[in-house]
Amino acid sequence: MGTLIVLFWIAVALGVAIAAAWGFRALAAALTRGELHRALRDAPLTASFGMMVILIYLVIALLAPVIAPFPERMVVGSQFMPWSSVNWLGTDALGRDMFSRMVYGTRNTVGIAFATTLLAFLIGSVLGLLAATVGGLLDQGLSRLVDVLMAIPSLIFALLLLTIFGTSILTLILVIAVIDSTRVFRLARAVGEGVVVMDYIEAARLRGEGLVYLITREILPNVTAPLVAEFGLRFCFVFLSISALSFLGLGIQPPTADWGSMVRENATLITFGDVTPLLPAGAIALLTVAVNFVVDWQLYRASGLKE
Amino acid sequence: MARVWRMIAQRLAFGVVTLFVVSIIIFGATELLPGDFAQAVLGQAATAESVAAIRRELNLDLPVYIRYFDWLGGVVQGDFGTSLAQRGRPVSDMILSRLGNTFFLAIYAAAMAVPLALTLGILVALWRNSLFDRIANSTALSAISFPEFFVAYILIFVLAQAGYFPSMARMPAGADLGEKLYRAFLPALTLTLVVTAHMMRMTRAAIINLLSSPYIEMARLKGMRPSRVIVHHALPNAIAPIANVVAINLAYLITGVVVVEVVFVYPGLGQLMVDSVSRRDIPVVQAIALIFAAAYVLLNLLADVISTLSNPRLLYRD
């Protein structure tokens, strides 16, 4: 009987998600014109669901202090209070409001993951394009270094570096960004190599253009499409590894509200049959699924595949 | 045959070189710290005597390369030095009892995941664009996006709540195999679910890639039975990509193991590593990082050798 009820609610959730995605697509298509209008109108339901979720997360992250009924770090009651009309999702292990912390967690977790991904892209693509353009010893040196760094599993390497530098938000961002930039480097270099051999690069070189001009004005515009798609995927990886580290107690440190550590702090509730600790974990999962859906659609569009 | 052995020897030598460089990185990372490691570890508690004690213990007064070769010489003989957090306790002691547990969990998960993922992957490739393919594919995409601890807690919520399996995977000494399999079921199932999704998607891509090649189309046009096309024509050429997929995902298991062990309080290497990171017990973390990295390098090596063996053209390339 219990299984049937669970299945029923899963079916209801799926139905609501599909209806919302359909509505969002219709609304988005109605509000836009031209090229964008056509792209949005033909987007699959999964992609429009993904865009809707990302938009909702963005709004929550930006308006966190307005939406949250209580401040991020205020103790509002005794510990582990059940759901009520005042504390919508109850309270956590220290008596702080769960719902407010979920809302602030959107800002902290997603914001830190986004900053880390940006930094990883900055390091990885600059070095990657530089290696592809300059070639020679620089290329060889950087490529071998990246090969060796990638021979160590990323989570293990992150744990090693966190032991040495200690755990703080800044070291977390730097460590993850450096480790992930190796993957970006590989892609940027591979795509860059394909562009560097083109005639117009040769022409620009003969014109006597400098290295900075070559990279920013000639190569970069031609490698943005694959790099943007990769950005979505990288964001998912970074987001998941930061959450994993926070869950292990080595990432974002309390009292900052963060989904990974919220799961860890309140995990005991699960053994009493309370679903509350699953919500922050679910929030992480929902965002990664959404980003993956959108990236899938973009890759499909970019590849021009029509089955 | 001589060529095969030479290829294997070459790859092994390459693997050893990679491991050597990895060991330099793992050891050398501590040198990145500005100032003195002893001071950084002790932090507030740094009195002159305790700093001096740690310096002596780690031989920080000697040059880097001498310390490195000392450490490496010990590692090769199974001596990883002594723990900083538990004074004087040999690291190899702490690791040895847990190493077996982690391998047990990884092999358990792999034994469930590999057959399941390969069967599913081949089936969805054969029936691609069917309803089954779409459902399997979007389920897999969602499962990849889930953090490991989310999957783990859902399983605890559903299966451990109902009393089918224990949510704490403590391993009592002297438990027989059946007992161990029962106790480690939930962590192994978590890893299986996470890895299967990856493996299935990659298998599907590899098989679809293969099925679009001209000789498969030729075999079909000749009127060959679909099962014969798959078993006799597609499968031998699919060994290389599938071996790669399996090895990559087993390597992925290594990272997954850390989180899953913490969720289920499983007494393995991952749990020890996480504890040691928060205690900043450098020798223990270095040792475990080296073991995980070695497993990772060896798995990639194995995939490389298998895919070369399955495709003789690669062997006679030069």
XYZ file of C-alpha atoms in Angstrom:
625
model
C 0.000 0.000 0.000
C 2.825 2.373 0.953
C 4.510 1.810 -2.391
C 1.303 2.644 -4.250
C 1.001 5.967 -2.439
C 4.636 6.814 -3.259
C 4.077 5.902 -6.917
C 0.934 8.033 -6.970
C 2.815 11.081 -5.661
C 5.668 10.530 -8.135
C 3.084 10.478 -10.943
C 1.478 13.675 -9.615
C 4.894 15.403 -9.369
C 5.757 14.361 -12.930
C 2.393 15.630 -14.180
C 2.837 18.988 -12.458
C 6.406 19.290 -13.814
C 5.287 18.564 -17.384
C 2.372 21.010 -17.154
C 4.624 23.733 -15.675
C 7.268 23.163 -18.358
C 4.613 23.379 -21.089
C 3.194 26.565 -19.601
C 6.657 28.085 -19.232
C 7.501 27.319 -22.854
C 4.270 28.900 -24.084
C 4.864 31.989 -21.917
C 8.530 32.334 -22.933
C 7.673 31.958 -26.630
C 4.910 34.547 -26.310
C 7.241 37.077 -24.675
C 10.085 36.829 -27.197
C 10.517 37.723 -30.852
C 12.596 36.566 -33.816
C 15.385 34.003 -33.538
C 14.965 33.513 -29.787
C 11.213 33.016 -30.225
C 11.738 30.206 -32.730
C 14.357 28.486 -30.543
C 12.159 28.632 -27.448
C 9.031 27.508 -29.294
C 10.775 24.382 -30.599
C 12.550 23.574 -27.318
C 11.751 20.117 -25.931
C 9.774 20.001 -22.684
C 12.844 18.805 -20.730
C 14.792 21.882 -21.799
C 11.997 24.311 -20.947
C 11.623 22.570 -17.573
C 15.364 23.049 -17.030
C 15.214 26.739 -17.952
C 12.249 27.264 -15.663
C 14.033 25.650 -12.705
C 17.215 27.671 -13.302
C 15.159 30.876 -13.476
C 13.366 30.056 -10.201
C 16.705 29.334 -8.471
C 18.094 32.640 -9.750
C 15.119 34.587 -8.427
C 15.348 32.863 -5.030
C 19.098 33.496 -4.836
C 18.711 37.191 -5.684
C 15.718 37.826 -3.408
C 16.814 35.558 -0.525
C 16.409 38.174 2.274
C 12.921 39.079 0.998
C 11.670 35.509 0.672
C 13.141 34.010 3.836
C 10.902 34.584 6.897
C 13.864 34.441 9.337
C 17.527 35.535 9.172
C 20.089 32.951 8.065
C 21.744 32.365 11.444
C 18.988 33.150 13.969
C 17.961 30.468 16.456
C 14.159 30.595 16.410
C 13.120 27.623 18.523
C 14.171 24.326 20.029
C 16.025 21.795 17.888
C 14.345 19.530 15.324
C 10.855 21.052 15.575
C 8.337 19.493 13.165
C 6.797 21.333 10.212
C 4.374 24.060 11.287
C 2.738 27.238 9.999
C 5.524 29.344 11.588
C 8.555 27.197 10.712
C 7.413 25.786 7.382
C 10.011 23.040 7.243
C 10.653 22.834 10.989
C 13.980 23.680 12.603
C 17.453 22.175 12.311
C 19.901 20.663 14.821
C 20.514 24.091 16.426
C 16.935 25.349 16.248
C 17.353 27.529 13.159
C 14.519 27.808 10.632
C 15.014 25.146 7.919
C 13.084 26.974 5.202
C 15.031 30.219 5.643
C 18.312 28.307 5.559
C 17.228 26.525 2.383
C 16.553 29.915 0.775
C 19.892 31.394 1.878
C 21.571 28.144 0.862
C 20.513 28.834 -2.742
C 22.518 32.032 -2.667
C 25.591 30.545 -0.931
C 25.864 27.132 -2.568
C 24.961 28.151 -6.106
C 26.907 31.408 -5.874
C 30.105 29.730 -4.690
C 29.803 26.970 -7.298
C 29.259 29.589 -10.021
C 32.255 31.661 -8.928
C 34.417 28.534 -8.838
C 33.348 27.483 -12.324
C 34.064 30.969 -13.668
C 37.541 30.914 -12.149
C 38.215 27.405 -13.491
C 37.174 28.593 -16.950
C 39.304 31.687 -16.759
C 42.427 29.691 -15.828
C 41.719 26.729 -18.093
C 40.715 28.549 -21.260
C 43.412 31.230 -21.074
C 46.157 28.623 -20.593
C 44.575 26.239 -23.097
C 44.299 28.834 -25.861
C 47.774 30.112 -25.055
C 49.185 26.590 -25.367
C 47.382 26.081 -28.685
C 48.517 29.424 -30.127
C 52.119 29.518 -28.920
C 52.799 25.774 -29.171
C 56.309 24.435 -28.688
C 57.791 24.067 -25.238
C 55.004 25.949 -23.448
C 52.392 23.636 -24.960
C 54.412 20.524 -24.134
C 55.081 21.630 -20.568
C 51.489 22.605 -19.763
C 50.018 19.527 -21.434
C 52.264 17.089 -19.561
C 51.546 18.902 -16.289
C 47.802 18.593 -16.899
C 48.205 14.900 -17.828
C 49.881 14.210 -14.507
C 47.365 16.242 -12.481
C 44.522 14.353 -14.154
C 46.090 11.019 -13.156
C 44.903 11.696 -9.604
C 41.145 11.331 -8.990
C 39.769 14.859 -8.486
C 37.998 14.350 -5.147
C 41.087 12.644 -3.688
C 43.311 15.470 -4.930
C 40.919 18.050 -3.479
C 41.009 16.264 -0.104
C 44.821 16.240 -0.167
C 45.036 19.950 -0.961
C 42.412 20.828 1.669
C 44.466 18.978 4.293
C 47.467 21.087 3.448
C 45.802 24.482 3.125
C 43.060 23.997 5.700
C 39.336 24.386 5.088
C 37.884 27.814 4.290
C 35.639 29.093 1.512
C 38.525 30.796 -0.273
C 40.768 27.711 -0.300
C 37.782 25.602 -1.348
C 37.117 27.849 -4.357
C 40.795 27.980 -5.347
C 41.411 24.235 -4.935
C 38.334 23.139 -6.905
C 38.925 25.799 -9.571
C 42.530 24.707 -10.131
C 41.603 21.010 -10.279
C 38.724 21.617 -12.665
C 40.683 24.000 -14.857
C 42.747 20.989 -16.030
C 39.618 19.604 -17.724
C 38.829 23.000 -19.271
C 42.439 23.278 -20.443
C 42.149 19.996 -22.339
C 39.026 21.116 -24.165
C 40.177 24.681 -24.861
C 43.496 23.432 -26.215
C 41.867 20.775 -28.412
C 39.337 23.225 -29.885
C 41.978 25.937 -30.189
C 44.313 23.642 -32.131
C 41.624 23.199 -34.762
C 41.229 26.949 -35.180
C 44.913 27.894 -35.101
C 45.649 26.073 -38.387
C 43.025 28.122 -40.289
C 44.081 30.491 -43.061
C 42.685 33.592 -41.400
C 44.938 33.006 -38.388
C 47.888 32.713 -40.756
C 46.786 35.965 -42.401
C 46.515 37.715 -39.049
C 49.975 36.482 -38.102
C 51.426 37.753 -41.358
C 49.717 41.082 -40.703
C 51.887 41.199 -37.615
C 49.123 40.995 -35.004
C 50.206 40.370 -31.414
C 49.433 37.329 -29.281
C 46.667 39.036 -27.256
C 44.882 40.212 -30.416
C 45.182 36.757 -31.989
C 43.635 35.031 -28.979
C 40.897 37.510 -28.118
C 39.797 38.690 -31.578
C 40.537 35.778 -33.909
C 40.472 32.537 -31.892
C 38.092 33.210 -28.996
C 35.011 34.061 -31.125
C 35.420 30.715 -32.911
C 35.698 28.546 -29.808
C 32.929 30.060 -27.655
C 30.174 27.587 -28.677
C 31.857 24.391 -27.358
C 33.201 26.261 -24.331
C 29.727 27.512 -23.363
C 28.259 24.001 -23.536
C 31.181 22.765 -21.472
C 30.498 25.523 -18.953
C 27.131 23.975 -18.102
C 28.602 20.514 -17.627
C 31.555 21.840 -15.608
C 29.160 23.789 -13.409
C 27.358 20.535 -12.581
C 30.632 18.799 -11.700
C 31.850 21.714 -9.584
C 28.475 22.038 -7.875
C 28.405 18.326 -7.058
C 31.994 18.227 -5.789
C 31.500 21.306 -3.602
C 28.325 19.749 -2.202
C 30.142 16.469 -1.586
C 32.976 18.264 0.234
C 30.504 20.333 2.271
C 28.630 17.154 3.093
C 31.900 15.618 4.298
C 32.315 18.666 6.561
C 35.323 19.948 4.591
C 33.687 22.491 2.299
C 31.535 25.495 3.160
C 31.764 25.852 6.929
C 28.977 26.610 9.408
C 27.232 28.879 10.284
C 26.944 29.724 6.560
C 23.800 28.043 5.254
C 24.716 25.466 2.614
C 22.795 22.515 1.226
C 25.562 19.926 1.523
C 26.301 20.604 5.181
C 22.571 20.926 5.956
C 22.107 17.324 4.876
C 24.957 16.219 7.106
C 23.807 18.199 10.162
C 20.257 16.892 10.037
C 20.881 13.377 8.715
C 19.790 11.746 11.987
C 16.181 12.774 11.234
C 16.082 10.353 8.293
C 16.373 7.342 10.571
C 13.213 8.610 12.315
C 11.330 8.666 9.018
C 11.457 12.455 8.496
C 12.092 13.616 4.915
C 13.346 17.137 5.785
C 17.112 16.388 5.364
C 16.375 15.012 1.894
C 15.086 18.430 0.739
C 18.472 20.234 0.466
C 19.921 17.146 -1.248
C 16.935 17.175 -3.576
C 17.495 20.878 -4.280
C 21.052 20.076 -5.390
C 19.825 17.211 -7.563
C 17.050 19.312 -9.151
C 19.414 22.081 -10.218
C 21.969 19.667 -11.727
C 19.207 17.829 -13.590
C 17.887 21.157 -14.896
C 21.306 22.341 -16.085
C 21.942 18.960 -17.729
C 18.618 19.144 -19.588
C 19.427 22.596 -20.953
C 22.990 21.599 -21.920
C 21.671 18.477 -23.672
C 19.326 20.633 -25.742
C 22.059 23.154 -26.578
C 24.461 20.372 -27.639
C 21.737 18.882 -29.800
C 21.072 22.277 -31.420
C 24.777 22.948 -31.935
C 25.399 19.539 -33.510
C 22.570 20.169 -35.986
C 21.397 16.564 -35.616
C 17.891 15.921 -36.836
C 16.933 12.298 -36.406
C 53.173 -13.049 -28.963
C 56.440 -11.211 -28.359
C 54.752 -8.030 -29.539
C 51.973 -8.475 -26.990
C 54.420 -8.875 -24.116
C 56.437 -5.908 -25.292
C 53.298 -3.766 -25.462
C 52.276 -4.828 -21.948
C 55.779 -4.144 -20.629
C 55.748 -0.716 -22.290
C 52.409 0.218 -20.767
C 53.511 -1.055 -17.349
C 56.693 0.983 -17.511
C 54.630 4.020 -18.487
C 52.298 3.342 -15.553
C 55.231 3.137 -13.147
C 56.567 6.458 -14.439
C 53.122 8.051 -14.015
C 52.893 6.719 -10.463
C 56.360 8.066 -9.722
C 55.364 11.561 -10.878
C 52.069 11.308 -8.970
C 53.989 10.402 -5.817
C 56.172 13.481 -6.297
C 53.046 15.648 -6.539
C 51.419 14.045 -3.513
C 54.556 14.459 -1.457
C 55.525 17.837 -2.893
C 52.096 19.391 -2.293
C 53.053 19.983 1.338
C 55.933 22.156 0.126
C 53.411 24.579 -1.408
C 52.513 25.795 2.064
C 54.095 29.147 2.810
C 56.242 28.981 5.923
C 56.539 25.849 7.968
C 54.198 22.895 7.889
C 54.655 22.153 11.602
C 53.427 25.629 12.507
C 50.461 25.436 10.128
C 49.299 22.082 11.493
C 49.515 23.109 15.124
C 47.939 26.519 14.550
C 46.977 28.058 17.890
C 48.601 25.231 19.856
C 52.066 25.900 18.415
C 54.449 26.054 21.343
C 58.167 26.020 20.657
C 58.520 22.427 21.898
C 55.619 20.953 19.914
C 56.776 22.661 16.713
C 60.268 21.300 17.284
C 58.856 17.809 17.940
C 56.906 17.736 14.685
C 59.868 19.144 12.786
C 62.036 16.346 14.120
C 59.354 13.767 13.364
C 58.967 14.895 9.749
C 62.695 15.651 9.389
C 61.775 19.138 8.182
C 65.362 20.265 8.719
C 66.540 18.035 5.847
C 66.337 19.077 2.162
C 63.164 18.138 0.220
C 64.670 15.522 -2.078
C 66.230 13.563 0.789
C 62.905 13.540 2.644
C 61.109 12.489 -0.536
C 63.377 9.531 -1.242
C 63.219 8.506 2.415
C 59.432 8.531 2.199
C 59.348 6.741 -1.170
C 61.792 4.094 0.062
C 59.492 3.446 3.004
C 56.364 3.352 0.836
C 57.859 0.741 -1.473
C 58.451 -1.450 1.573
C 54.947 -0.820 2.905
C 56.025 1.724 5.523
C 54.055 4.979 5.273
C 55.549 6.663 8.333
C 53.700 7.422 11.546
C 50.439 9.244 12.129
C 50.505 12.825 13.425
C 47.137 12.700 15.180
C 47.714 9.415 16.983
C 51.309 9.798 18.056
C 53.630 7.017 17.035
C 51.024 4.783 15.451
C 52.289 3.456 12.080
C 50.112 4.617 9.192
C 50.298 1.205 7.519
C 48.661 -0.231 10.645
C 45.698 2.122 10.373
C 45.318 1.538 6.647
C 45.737 -2.207 6.428
C 42.569 -3.212 8.273
C 40.481 -0.754 6.217
C 42.015 -1.466 2.820
C 40.329 -4.871 2.662
C 36.948 -3.377 3.575
C 37.130 -0.745 0.850
C 38.175 -3.283 -1.782
C 35.355 -5.562 -0.655
C 32.823 -2.741 -1.094
C 34.218 -1.695 -4.483
C 34.261 -5.268 -5.830
C 30.764 -5.896 -4.460
C 29.441 -2.790 -6.218
C 31.313 -3.581 -9.428
C 29.976 -7.144 -9.476
C 26.438 -5.755 -9.421
C 26.964 -2.711 -11.625
C 28.981 -4.057 -14.568
C 26.596 -6.812 -15.776
C 23.555 -4.629 -15.119
C 24.937 -1.581 -16.935
C 26.260 -3.539 -19.929
C 22.976 -5.414 -20.415
C 20.925 -2.225 -20.134
C 23.324 -0.291 -22.352
C 23.225 -2.891 -25.120
C 19.433 -3.198 -24.893
C 18.791 0.554 -25.157
C 21.264 0.760 -28.042
C 19.366 -1.949 -29.903
C 15.987 -0.392 -29.222
C 17.101 3.187 -29.596
C 14.466 5.903 -29.828
C 11.887 3.507 -28.393
C 9.924 4.457 -25.284
C 12.171 2.135 -23.215
C 15.259 3.950 -24.505
C 13.819 7.367 -23.685
C 12.781 6.408 -20.171
C 16.084 4.638 -19.449
C 18.039 7.562 -20.850
C 16.321 10.317 -18.911
C 16.403 8.225 -15.722
C 20.141 7.743 -16.218
C 20.667 11.445 -16.887
C 18.830 12.291 -13.672
C 20.747 9.660 -11.681
C 24.068 11.118 -12.877
C 22.959 14.531 -11.651
C 22.157 13.280 -8.147
C 24.804 13.736 -5.464
C 25.854 10.331 -4.058
C 24.578 11.174 -0.594
C 21.117 11.953 -1.987
C 20.861 8.464 -3.499
C 22.244 6.964 -0.282
C 19.730 8.707 1.972
C 16.818 7.862 -0.298
C 17.827 4.205 -0.057
C 18.106 4.506 3.728
C 14.725 6.200 3.837
C 13.039 3.550 1.733
C 14.875 0.284 2.479
C 16.409 0.770 5.935
C 13.254 2.391 7.344
C 11.202 -0.636 6.396
C 13.757 -2.773 8.229
C 15.069 -4.741 5.248
C 18.718 -3.700 5.557
C 20.830 -2.002 8.248
C 21.554 1.696 7.637
C 24.865 1.498 9.521
C 27.330 -0.775 7.768
C 29.494 -1.679 10.744
C 31.683 -4.702 10.056
C 32.074 -6.873 13.137
C 35.313 -8.860 13.244
C 34.927 -12.461 12.161
C 31.670 -11.995 10.261
C 31.196 -14.599 7.535
C 30.710 -13.662 3.872
C 26.916 -13.798 3.903
C 26.762 -11.492 6.909
C 29.208 -9.082 5.279
C 27.257 -9.050 2.010
C 24.049 -8.333 3.929
C 25.549 -5.514 5.978
C 27.299 -3.852 3.043
C 24.278 -4.154 0.738
C 23.016 -0.568 0.958
C 26.398 1.130 0.370
C 27.081 -1.246 -2.505
C 23.632 -0.578 -3.983
C 24.193 3.191 -3.782
C 27.472 2.907 -5.668
C 25.854 0.544 -8.165
C 23.043 2.981 -8.962
C 25.401 5.924 -9.415
C 27.918 4.040 -11.558
C 25.351 2.132 -13.611
C 23.871 5.348 -14.991
C 27.254 6.534 -16.274
C 28.230 3.131 -17.601
C 24.919 2.552 -19.340
C 25.018 5.885 -21.193
C 28.598 5.334 -22.304
C 27.912 1.751 -23.423
C 24.893 2.962 -25.390
C 26.963 5.628 -27.148
C 29.744 3.139 -27.954
C 27.367 0.518 -29.387
C 25.371 3.045 -31.433
C 28.611 4.361 -32.841
C 29.531 0.823 -33.846
C 26.134 -0.089 -35.290
C 26.339 2.795 -37.746
C 29.514 1.440 -39.378
C 29.220 0.123 -42.972
C 30.095 -3.521 -42.280
C 27.149 -3.839 -39.889
C 24.851 -2.423 -42.525
C 26.337 -4.904 -45.020
C 25.665 -7.805 -42.666
C 22.068 -6.624 -42.255
C 21.586 -6.228 -45.999
C 22.794 -9.787 -46.500
C 19.757 -10.782 -44.470
C 21.609 -11.976 -41.399
C 19.638 -12.570 -38.204
C 19.906 -9.538 -35.845
C 21.222 -11.691 -32.985
C 24.048 -12.994 -35.191
C 24.911 -9.476 -36.334
C 25.260 -8.424 -32.717
C 27.146 -11.435 -31.347
C 29.459 -12.188 -34.292
C 29.990 -8.806 -35.910
C 29.374 -6.022 -33.425
C 30.487 -7.550 -30.124
C 34.159 -8.332 -30.941
C 34.677 -4.715 -31.966
C 32.740 -3.458 -28.986
C 35.213 -4.990 -26.510
C 37.589 -2.061 -26.716
C 35.068 0.720 -26.026
C 33.311 -1.377 -23.370
C 36.582 -2.176 -21.575
C 37.276 1.549 -21.550
C 33.834 2.344 -20.197
C 34.147 -0.242 -17.424
C 37.610 0.924 -16.390
C 36.650 4.604 -16.364
C 33.646 3.851 -14.188
C 35.528 1.600 -11.794
C 37.973 4.458 -11.418
C 34.963 6.660 -10.733
C 33.932 4.217 -7.983
C 37.086 5.246 -6.123
C 35.793 8.758 -5.559
C 32.237 7.618 -4.949
C 33.446 5.291 -2.226
C 34.580 8.204 -0.031
C 31.155 9.823 0.292
C 29.246 6.550 0.539
C 31.497 5.215 3.295
C 30.851 8.361 5.338
C 27.063 8.109 4.906
C 26.943 4.491 6.020
C 29.717 4.757 8.634
C 31.483 1.976 6.748
C 34.964 1.314 8.168
C 36.929 1.868 4.958
C 39.761 3.991 3.602
C 37.474 6.821 2.491
C 36.121 7.352 5.974
C 39.658 7.325 7.390
C 40.749 9.833 4.766
C 37.925 12.273 5.554
C 38.650 12.015 9.294
C 42.353 12.577 8.647
C 41.698 15.620 6.462
C 39.810 17.377 9.245
C 42.578 16.422 11.734
C 45.171 17.534 9.135
C 46.978 14.230 9.592
C 49.231 14.642 6.553
C 51.031 11.249 6.484
C 47.733 9.335 6.538
C 46.156 11.482 3.811
C 49.269 11.166 1.645
C 49.266 7.387 2.006
C 45.579 6.996 1.151
C 45.791 9.471 -1.737
C 48.684 7.438 -3.129
C 46.724 4.178 -2.830
C 43.645 5.642 -4.567
C 45.776 7.249 -7.272
C 47.602 3.948 -7.841
C 44.310 2.089 -8.228
C 43.124 4.785 -10.654
C 46.300 4.616 -12.750
C 46.272 0.800 -12.797
C 42.631 0.653 -13.925
C 43.298 3.050 -16.788
C 46.346 0.987 -17.705
C 44.274 -2.194 -17.734
C 41.681 -0.598 -20.038
C 44.447 0.510 -22.353
C 45.956 -2.997 -22.536
C 42.592 -4.702 -23.075
C 41.537 -2.351 -25.853
C 44.890 -2.784 -27.587
C 44.620 -6.578 -27.324
C 41.090 -6.583 -28.732
C 42.192 -4.611 -31.791
C 45.290 -6.165 -33.423
C 45.660 -3.155 -35.711
C 46.737 -1.090 -32.706
C 49.420 -3.677 -31.957
C 51.003 -3.441 -35.412
C 50.737 0.283 -35.672
C 54.437 1.098 -35.641
